[in-house]
Coordinates of C-alpha atoms in Angstrom, one line a residue:
M1 CA -12.5 -2.2 10.6
N2 CA -10.5 -2.7 7.5
A3 CA -7.4 -5.5 8.8
V4 CA -4.7 -3.3 6.5
R5 CA -6.2 -0.3 8.2
R6 CA -6.3 -1.5 11.9
M7 CA -3.5 -0.8 13.7
I8 CA -2.2 -3.9 16.8
A9 CA -2.0 -2.4 19.9
Y10 CA 1.4 -3.6 20.5
P11 CA 2.6 -3.5 24.0
V12 CA 4.7 -0.5 25.0
A13 CA 8.0 -2.3 25.3
I14 CA 7.5 -4.4 21.9
L15 CA 6.6 -0.8 19.7
M16 CA 10.0 1.2 20.9
A17 CA 11.8 -1.5 20.2
A18 CA 11.2 -2.0 17.2
M19 CA 11.1 1.2 16.7
L20 CA 15.0 1.5 17.6
A21 CA 14.9 -1.3 15.0
A22 CA 14.3 1.2 12.2
C23 CA 17.7 2.9 12.9
G24 CA 19.9 -0.4 12.1
S25 CA 20.1 -2.9 9.5
G26 CA 20.8 -6.5 9.6
H27 CA 19.7 -10.2 11.3
G28 CA 19.5 -9.2 14.6
S29 CA 17.5 -5.6 13.9
G30 CA 15.1 -7.0 11.4
V31 CA 14.5 -6.1 7.7
S32 CA 14.2 -2.7 6.5
V33 CA 12.0 -3.6 3.5
T34 CA 11.0 -0.2 0.5
V35 CA 8.5 -0.8 -2.1
I36 CA 8.6 1.9 -5.0
G37 CA 5.4 4.0 -4.9
D38 CA 3.7 6.9 -2.6
P39 CA 4.7 6.8 0.8
A40 CA 1.1 6.7 2.0
D41 CA 0.6 3.2 -0.5
P42 CA 0.8 0.9 2.8
F43 CA -2.4 2.4 4.3
D44 CA -3.9 4.1 1.3
E45 CA -7.6 2.8 1.4
E46 CA -9.3 4.8 -1.4
R47 CA -7.8 3.6 -4.2
A48 CA -7.3 -0.2 -5.5
L49 CA -4.5 -2.1 -4.1
S50 CA -1.0 -0.4 -4.4
P51 CA 2.0 -2.8 -3.8
A52 CA 3.1 -2.0 -0.9
R53 CA -0.5 -2.1 0.5
E54 CA -1.0 -5.4 -1.3
L55 CA 2.5 -7.1 0.7
L56 CA 0.8 -5.7 4.1
R57 CA -2.8 -7.4 3.5
A58 CA -1.0 -10.8 2.6
A59 CA 0.9 -10.5 5.9
T60 CA -1.6 -9.7 7.9
T61 CA -4.9 -11.4 6.2
E62 CA -4.0 -14.2 4.4
G63 CA -6.2 -16.9 2.4
L64 CA -6.9 -20.1 2.3
V65 CA -3.5 -20.6 0.7
A66 CA -0.3 -18.3 0.3
F67 CA 2.6 -17.9 -1.8
D68 CA 5.8 -18.7 -0.6
E69 CA 9.5 -16.5 -1.7
Q70 CA 9.5 -18.5 -5.0
G71 CA 5.8 -17.9 -5.9
R72 CA 4.6 -21.7 -5.0
V73 CA 1.6 -22.4 -3.3
I74 CA 1.6 -23.4 0.1
P75 CA -1.3 -23.9 3.1
A76 CA -2.3 -21.1 5.0
L77 CA -5.5 -20.8 6.3
A78 CA -6.0 -24.4 5.1
D79 CA -3.4 -27.0 5.9
R80 CA -4.2 -29.1 3.0
W81 CA -6.7 -29.9 0.0
I82 CA -7.1 -32.1 -2.5
V83 CA -9.0 -31.4 -6.0
T84 CA -11.7 -34.5 -7.8
E85 CA -10.3 -35.8 -11.1
D86 CA -12.6 -33.9 -12.9
G87 CA -11.4 -30.9 -11.4
L88 CA -14.7 -29.3 -10.6
S89 CA -14.6 -29.8 -6.6
Y90 CA -11.3 -27.9 -4.2
I91 CA -11.8 -29.4 -0.9
F92 CA -9.8 -27.8 1.9
R93 CA -9.2 -29.1 5.8
L94 CA -8.6 -25.5 7.6
R95 CA -5.8 -25.8 9.9
D96 CA -6.7 -25.8 13.9
G97 CA -6.7 -22.5 15.3
T98 CA -8.9 -19.6 15.7
W99 CA -9.2 -15.9 14.4
R100 CA -7.1 -13.0 15.6
D101 CA -10.5 -12.2 18.2
G102 CA -10.4 -15.6 19.3
E103 CA -13.2 -17.4 17.6
A104 CA -12.5 -20.8 16.4
L105 CA -11.4 -20.7 12.8
T106 CA -14.3 -23.2 11.4
A107 CA -15.8 -23.6 7.8
A108 CA -19.1 -21.6 8.3
S109 CA -17.1 -18.3 9.0
A110 CA -14.0 -19.1 6.4
R111 CA -16.7 -19.3 3.7
E112 CA -18.7 -16.4 4.7
A113 CA -15.0 -14.4 4.8
L114 CA -14.2 -15.7 1.2
R115 CA -17.9 -15.2 0.0
R116 CA -17.3 -11.4 1.2
A117 CA -14.0 -11.3 -0.5
I118 CA -15.0 -12.6 -3.7
R119 CA -18.1 -10.4 -3.9
A120 CA -15.6 -7.7 -3.2
Q121 CA -14.3 -7.9 -6.8
R122 CA -17.4 -7.6 -8.5
G123 CA -17.1 -5.5 -12.1
S124 CA -13.3 -5.8 -11.7
A125 CA -11.2 -8.0 -14.1
L126 CA -10.1 -10.3 -11.2
G127 CA -13.9 -10.9 -10.2
L128 CA -13.9 -12.3 -13.6
D129 CA -11.1 -14.5 -13.6
L130 CA -13.4 -16.0 -10.3
A131 CA -16.5 -16.0 -12.2
G132 CA -16.2 -20.1 -12.6
I133 CA -16.9 -20.2 -8.8
E134 CA -20.5 -21.9 -8.7
E135 CA -20.7 -22.7 -4.9
I136 CA -18.8 -22.4 -1.3
R137 CA -20.1 -24.9 0.8
A138 CA -19.1 -25.4 4.7
M139 CA -18.9 -29.2 5.0
A140 CA -18.1 -30.8 8.8
G141 CA -16.0 -28.8 11.5
R142 CA -13.2 -27.7 9.1
V143 CA -13.9 -28.4 5.4
I144 CA -14.6 -26.0 3.1
E145 CA -15.7 -27.0 -0.4
I146 CA -15.3 -24.8 -3.5
R147 CA -17.6 -26.2 -6.6
L148 CA -16.7 -24.8 -10.0
S149 CA -18.6 -24.4 -13.3
R150 CA -15.7 -25.6 -15.6
P151 CA -12.3 -26.6 -14.3
M152 CA -10.3 -23.5 -13.6
P153 CA -6.5 -25.5 -13.1
Y154 CA -4.7 -22.1 -11.7
L155 CA -7.7 -21.3 -8.8
L156 CA -4.9 -22.0 -6.4
Q157 CA -3.2 -18.9 -7.5
L158 CA -6.4 -16.9 -7.5
L159 CA -6.9 -17.9 -3.9
A160 CA -3.3 -17.3 -2.9
Q161 CA -3.7 -13.3 -3.8
P162 CA -4.0 -10.4 -1.2
E163 CA -7.6 -9.6 -2.3
L164 CA -8.6 -12.9 -1.5
G165 CA -7.4 -12.7 2.0
L166 CA -10.0 -13.9 4.5
A167 CA -11.1 -11.4 7.5
V168 CA -13.7 -11.5 10.4
D169 CA -14.9 -8.4 11.4
G170 CA -12.5 -6.4 9.3
E171 CA -9.3 -8.4 10.8
G172 CA -7.3 -11.2 9.3
A173 CA -5.7 -14.4 11.2
G174 CA -2.1 -13.4 10.4
P175 CA 0.8 -14.1 9.9
M176 CA 1.9 -11.3 11.3
Q177 CA 0.7 -8.3 13.0
F178 CA 1.4 -4.5 12.3
A179 CA 1.4 -1.1 13.7
Q180 CA 2.3 2.1 12.1
V181 CA 4.6 4.8 13.0
Q182 CA 4.3 7.6 11.0
D183 CA 5.2 6.1 7.4
L184 CA 6.1 2.9 8.4
A185 CA 4.8 -0.6 9.1
I186 CA 6.2 -2.3 11.5
L187 CA 5.5 -5.9 11.1
E188 CA 6.2 -9.1 13.6
P189 CA 5.5 -12.5 13.1
I190 CA 2.5 -13.4 15.7
P191 CA 3.6 -16.3 18.0
P192 CA 1.5 -19.6 16.9
G193 CA 0.0 -19.6 20.7
A194 CA -1.4 -16.4 20.1
L195 CA -3.6 -17.8 16.7
G196 CA -4.8 -21.3 19.4
L197 CA -1.9 -23.2 17.2
P198 CA 1.1 -25.2 18.9
E199 CA 3.5 -22.8 20.6
I200 CA 7.0 -23.4 18.9
P201 CA 10.3 -23.1 21.4
K202 CA 12.2 -20.1 21.1
W203 CA 9.6 -18.2 18.9
D204 CA 11.4 -14.9 19.5
E205 CA 14.7 -16.3 18.5
R206 CA 13.5 -17.5 15.5
V207 CA 11.8 -14.3 13.6
R208 CA 12.5 -10.9 13.2
A209 CA 10.2 -7.8 12.4
I210 CA 9.8 -6.3 9.2
R211 CA 10.2 -2.3 8.4
L212 CA 7.7 -1.8 5.1
S213 CA 8.0 1.7 4.0
A214 CA 7.3 3.0 0.2
M215 CA 8.8 6.0 -1.1
P216 CA 9.8 7.3 -4.5
A217 CA 12.2 5.4 -6.6
A218 CA 14.9 7.5 -6.6
R219 CA 14.7 8.4 -2.9
A220 CA 14.7 3.9 -2.6
V221 CA 17.3 3.7 -4.4
E222 CA 19.3 6.3 -2.6
R223 CA 18.4 4.7 1.0
F224 CA 19.5 1.1 -0.3
N225 CA 23.0 2.8 -2.0
E226 CA 23.6 4.2 1.7
G227 CA 22.6 0.8 3.3
E228 CA 19.9 2.2 5.0
T229 CA 17.3 -0.4 3.4
D230 CA 18.1 -4.4 2.7
L231 CA 15.4 -4.7 0.2
V232 CA 13.5 -1.9 -2.9
L233 CA 11.2 -3.9 -4.5
N234 CA 8.3 -2.7 -7.3
G235 CA 11.0 -1.4 -10.0
T236 CA 9.4 -1.6 -13.1
I237 CA 11.1 -0.2 -16.9
A238 CA 10.0 3.4 -15.3
D239 CA 12.7 3.6 -12.7
F240 CA 14.9 1.2 -14.2
P241 CA 17.8 3.3 -15.1
L242 CA 18.3 4.3 -11.5
T243 CA 19.8 1.0 -11.0
S244 CA 22.7 2.2 -12.5
S245 CA 24.0 3.9 -9.6
V246 CA 24.1 0.8 -7.2
G247 CA 27.4 -0.8 -8.6
I248 CA 28.2 -3.9 -10.1
L249 CA 28.1 -6.1 -6.5
R250 CA 26.6 -9.7 -8.0
G251 CA 22.9 -10.4 -7.4
T252 CA 22.5 -7.0 -6.4
I253 CA 19.7 -5.9 -8.8
Q254 CA 17.3 -8.9 -9.1
I255 CA 14.6 -9.6 -12.2
D256 CA 11.8 -11.7 -12.2
P257 CA 11.1 -13.8 -15.1
V258 CA 7.3 -12.6 -14.8
A259 CA 4.3 -12.5 -18.1
G260 CA 2.1 -10.1 -18.6
L261 CA 1.0 -7.1 -20.2
F262 CA 3.4 -4.2 -21.3
G263 CA 1.9 -2.0 -24.2
L264 CA -0.3 1.1 -25.0
A265 CA -3.9 0.7 -24.6
F266 CA -6.1 3.2 -26.9
V267 CA -8.1 5.0 -24.8
E268 CA -9.8 7.2 -27.2
D269 CA -11.4 5.9 -30.8
A270 CA -12.3 9.6 -32.4
G271 CA -10.7 11.2 -35.8
F272 CA -7.8 9.4 -36.8
L273 CA -7.7 6.4 -34.6
A274 CA -11.8 5.6 -35.5
S275 CA -10.9 2.9 -37.7
P276 CA -9.0 -0.3 -37.0
E277 CA -6.7 -0.3 -39.8
N278 CA -5.6 3.3 -38.5
R279 CA -4.8 2.1 -35.0
E280 CA -3.1 -0.9 -36.8
A281 CA -0.5 1.6 -38.2
I282 CA 0.2 2.8 -34.6
A283 CA 1.1 -0.5 -34.1
L284 CA 2.8 -1.0 -37.2
A285 CA 5.1 1.6 -37.0
I286 CA 6.6 0.7 -33.3
D287 CA 10.0 -1.2 -33.2
R288 CA 9.7 -3.7 -30.6
E289 CA 13.2 -4.9 -30.7
A290 CA 14.5 -1.2 -30.2
L291 CA 12.4 -0.2 -27.3
I292 CA 14.5 -2.4 -24.6
V293 CA 17.9 -1.9 -26.3
P294 CA 18.6 1.5 -24.3
F295 CA 18.0 -0.5 -21.0
G296 CA 20.4 -3.0 -21.7
V297 CA 18.4 -5.8 -20.2
S298 CA 18.9 -9.1 -21.7
G299 CA 16.8 -11.9 -22.6
W300 CA 13.7 -9.3 -23.0
V301 CA 11.9 -11.2 -25.7
P302 CA 9.3 -8.8 -28.0
T303 CA 5.8 -10.3 -29.5
T304 CA 2.6 -9.0 -31.7
R305 CA 0.6 -11.0 -29.4
I306 CA -1.6 -9.8 -26.6
V307 CA -1.1 -13.5 -24.8
P308 CA 2.4 -14.6 -24.9
P309 CA 3.3 -17.1 -26.9
G310 CA 4.3 -20.4 -25.3
L311 CA 2.6 -19.1 -22.5
D312 CA 0.5 -23.0 -21.8
A313 CA -1.3 -25.1 -24.1
E314 CA -3.9 -22.8 -24.5
T315 CA -2.0 -20.6 -26.0
G316 CA -2.4 -22.2 -30.0
D317 CA 0.5 -21.8 -32.6
A318 CA -0.7 -18.6 -33.5
A319 CA 2.3 -16.2 -35.2
E320 CA 3.6 -13.2 -34.9
R321 CA 2.0 -10.1 -36.7
W322 CA 3.9 -9.0 -39.7
A323 CA 6.5 -11.5 -39.4
D324 CA 7.3 -11.3 -43.0
M325 CA 7.3 -7.7 -43.3
T326 CA 10.8 -5.3 -42.3
I327 CA 10.3 -2.7 -40.0
E328 CA 11.1 -0.3 -42.8
N329 CA 8.0 -2.0 -44.6
R330 CA 5.8 -1.7 -41.4
Q331 CA 6.6 2.0 -40.9
A332 CA 6.3 2.3 -44.8
L333 CA 2.5 0.8 -44.9
A334 CA 1.5 2.9 -41.9
R335 CA 2.9 6.5 -43.6
A336 CA 0.3 5.3 -46.6
R337 CA -2.4 5.1 -44.2
V338 CA -1.6 8.6 -42.4
D339 CA -1.5 10.0 -46.0
F340 CA -4.4 8.9 -47.0
W341 CA -6.5 10.3 -43.7
L342 CA -4.8 13.3 -44.0
Q343 CA -6.1 13.6 -47.6
G344 CA -9.4 13.0 -46.5
E345 CA -9.6 15.8 -44.0
E346 CA -11.0 19.4 -45.7
D347 CA -8.1 21.3 -43.7
P348 CA -6.3 18.8 -42.5
E349 CA -3.6 19.6 -39.6
P350 CA -0.8 17.4 -38.4
L351 CA -1.9 14.5 -36.5
K352 CA -0.8 14.0 -32.4
L353 CA -1.2 11.9 -30.0
R354 CA -1.4 11.9 -26.5
I355 CA 0.8 9.3 -25.0
S356 CA -0.1 8.5 -21.1
L357 CA 3.1 6.9 -19.2
P358 CA 4.3 6.8 -15.5
A359 CA 6.8 9.4 -14.5
G360 CA 10.7 8.0 -14.4
P361 CA 13.7 8.2 -16.5
G362 CA 13.1 4.9 -18.2
A363 CA 9.7 5.9 -18.7
D364 CA 11.2 9.2 -21.0
L365 CA 13.7 6.7 -22.6
L366 CA 10.2 4.6 -24.0
F367 CA 8.6 7.5 -24.5
E368 CA 11.9 8.6 -27.0
R369 CA 11.4 5.7 -28.8
I370 CA 8.0 5.5 -29.6
A371 CA 7.8 9.4 -30.3
A372 CA 10.9 8.6 -33.0
D373 CA 8.8 5.4 -34.6
L374 CA 5.7 7.3 -34.8
S375 CA 7.6 10.5 -36.1
A376 CA 8.6 8.5 -39.0
I377 CA 4.9 7.9 -39.9
G378 CA 4.0 11.6 -40.1
I379 CA 2.5 11.5 -36.0
E380 CA 4.1 14.0 -33.5
A381 CA 3.5 12.7 -29.8
E382 CA 3.2 13.6 -26.7
Q383 CA 4.1 12.5 -23.5
V384 CA 1.5 13.2 -20.4
G385 CA 1.7 11.8 -17.3
L386 CA -0.4 8.8 -15.8
G387 CA -3.8 11.4 -14.9
D388 CA -3.6 13.4 -17.8
D389 CA -5.8 13.7 -20.7
A390 CA -4.4 10.6 -23.4
D391 CA -5.0 8.9 -26.2
L392 CA -3.1 6.2 -25.6
R393 CA -2.1 5.0 -21.9
L394 CA 0.8 2.3 -20.9
I395 CA -0.5 -0.9 -19.4
D396 CA 2.4 -2.9 -17.5
A397 CA 0.8 -5.6 -15.4
V398 CA 2.3 -8.9 -14.0
A399 CA 0.2 -11.8 -14.5
R400 CA -1.4 -13.7 -11.9
Y401 CA -1.6 -16.4 -13.1
P402 CA -0.3 -18.3 -16.1
R403 CA -3.8 -18.6 -19.0
P404 CA -4.9 -16.8 -21.6
R405 CA -7.8 -16.0 -19.7
W406 CA -5.9 -13.3 -17.4
F407 CA -4.9 -11.3 -20.4
L408 CA -8.3 -11.5 -21.8
N409 CA -9.8 -10.2 -18.7
R410 CA -7.4 -7.3 -18.3
L411 CA -8.1 -5.9 -21.9
S412 CA -12.2 -6.3 -21.3
C413 CA -15.0 -4.2 -20.9
A414 CA -14.7 -4.4 -17.3
A415 CA -11.1 -3.1 -17.4
Q416 CA -10.5 -0.7 -20.5
R417 CA -12.7 2.1 -21.5
I418 CA -12.3 1.1 -25.3
C419 CA -12.8 -2.7 -25.8
S420 CA -14.5 -5.6 -27.7
E421 CA -17.9 -6.9 -26.6
A422 CA -17.4 -9.5 -29.0
A423 CA -14.1 -10.4 -27.6
D424 CA -15.8 -10.5 -24.4
D425 CA -18.9 -12.7 -24.8
L426 CA -16.9 -15.3 -26.6
V427 CA -14.4 -15.3 -23.2
T428 CA -18.1 -15.7 -21.2
E429 CA -18.9 -18.7 -23.8
S430 CA -16.0 -20.2 -23.2
G431 CA -16.9 -20.4 -19.4
T432 CA -19.8 -22.8 -20.5
M433 CA -17.9 -25.3 -22.5
S434 CA -16.2 -28.3 -20.3
N435 CA -14.4 -29.6 -23.6
S436 CA -11.2 -28.1 -22.8
A437 CA -10.4 -28.2 -26.2
V438 CA -13.1 -26.4 -27.4
R439 CA -12.6 -24.5 -25.1
A440 CA -9.0 -23.1 -25.8
A441 CA -10.3 -23.0 -29.4
V442 CA -13.2 -20.4 -28.4
L443 CA -10.3 -18.2 -26.2
R444 CA -7.9 -18.3 -29.3
E445 CA -10.7 -17.0 -31.4
A446 CA -11.2 -14.1 -28.4
E447 CA -7.9 -13.3 -28.8
R448 CA -8.2 -13.1 -32.5
E449 CA -11.1 -10.8 -32.0
L450 CA -9.1 -8.0 -30.1
T451 CA -6.4 -8.2 -32.2
D452 CA -8.2 -7.2 -35.3
A453 CA -9.8 -4.4 -32.9
N454 CA -6.4 -3.0 -32.4
L455 CA -6.9 -2.0 -29.2
F456 CA -3.8 -2.9 -27.6
I457 CA -0.3 -2.3 -28.8
P458 CA 1.8 -5.5 -27.1
F459 CA 5.3 -4.7 -26.8
G460 CA 6.6 -8.1 -24.6
S461 CA 7.0 -8.9 -21.3
P462 CA 6.8 -6.5 -18.1
I463 CA 9.9 -6.1 -16.6
R464 CA 9.9 -6.2 -13.1
W465 CA 13.2 -5.4 -10.6
S466 CA 14.8 -5.8 -7.1
L467 CA 17.4 -4.6 -5.4
V468 CA 18.7 -6.9 -2.9
R469 CA 21.6 -7.1 0.1
G470 CA 23.6 -9.9 -0.5
D471 CA 22.8 -11.2 3.1
A472 CA 18.9 -11.1 2.5
I473 CA 17.5 -14.1 3.6
G474 CA 13.3 -15.1 2.2
F475 CA 13.7 -13.3 -1.4
A476 CA 13.6 -15.1 -4.3
T477 CA 13.2 -14.2 -7.9
N478 CA 9.9 -15.7 -9.7
Q479 CA 7.5 -16.0 -12.2
W480 CA 4.4 -13.7 -10.3
G481 CA 6.8 -11.1 -9.0
W482 CA 5.8 -11.9 -6.1
H483 CA 8.0 -10.9 -2.9
P484 CA 5.7 -12.0 0.6
L485 CA 7.2 -10.6 3.7
M486 CA 6.7 -13.4 6.0
P487 CA 9.6 -15.7 4.6
M488 CA 12.0 -12.5 5.3
A489 CA 10.8 -12.8 8.7
L490 CA 12.3 -16.1 9.2
L491 CA 15.7 -16.7 10.4
P492 CA 17.4 -19.8 9.7
R493 CA 17.6 -22.3 11.9

């Protein structure tokens, strides 16, 4: 049975206390965490992991390593590790302790759990990220080795992802357990003794319950303003205007310094969109600098590149596209391509493009700016929902590790319907190369292939925001936009 779905059977007294805690706020009564989404998200197994379910899974089914509130990799099931000098072997020593069923935490059981977790990602973009793992070996006692076909300096960040949580018989080893009460997940830190670890004196006085729920953004912000929740997580640009109702309390609105993909992906390549030059016309027309002006977010940097400039040493020195052209000149060139295509049609009709965006006032603002730019080149835009037929759709995703490979894998044929097999082949080829400089050059060529194909229109970095009560514990902004629950459950000594 899936670890997220399984409901821990608390003693009645503990469950009732947790339910009563849901009525209040503050340290003594626990903390209320609201994730923007659908109320069923924490418990929904039919779709890919939602942000709320990711948090719940990470809290109940940890991996070899985990993230702390600042986004740093910390020990979890493994209490220490070493990396060989060539970067091709990671050796982990597991902590003393047991799985939730009381069986010993061994290298053999952890290896099988990790293999299952990796197999579950086959055919996905995350599966491509993990392709460099060649072998997982159980060594003496509680030692496990991961051997790589190529260096993966971001392996620890991958192993800390919720999808790589380790479970035996469908159940993880904590560090928290939960009970579902209607649309509420009540999480309690598991006493160390229950995991075969040394007891911690006065454990009950050092921890508190977490009350996790998911709900639409407007209701989440309303609950925060009414003092009914301590934190609101998973805010995106689609709902950012709602934060204007929060007030001017210092530190209340927190924005994570994330990197990732934020822009429009083509999901149709027929008619006007059949040629890369015409798809480029759409990219030329959009005034990226003006997109975020209505939101008033300071420090946001637009880009025309798929892999953000300055990401790391593999990024190279590629320049921004059309850097020597004004937006007026770019739109004039784009308009000329639209007119040329229409002239070649026997019975030309006005060009219309359907753009798929999430619901929310921020998405509406974003569409207004995009529609105005497309109108300037003779194209009418129509806003449609996420599940509707469309010509372009918004991609708004935070990078899980700071390498070009993450960006290229998210635009691969494993992740997108309209894609570049040539770019995919180059990314795969780079994985066979031992020389880091040559590998980086091949990845840059893959980015150029994707850029020339004009399959994705980058805008800049995603926007991720949270609402945080002034006395919140265990929360910090970080580059992953990841806010684990266990640090929020630990009270200061």
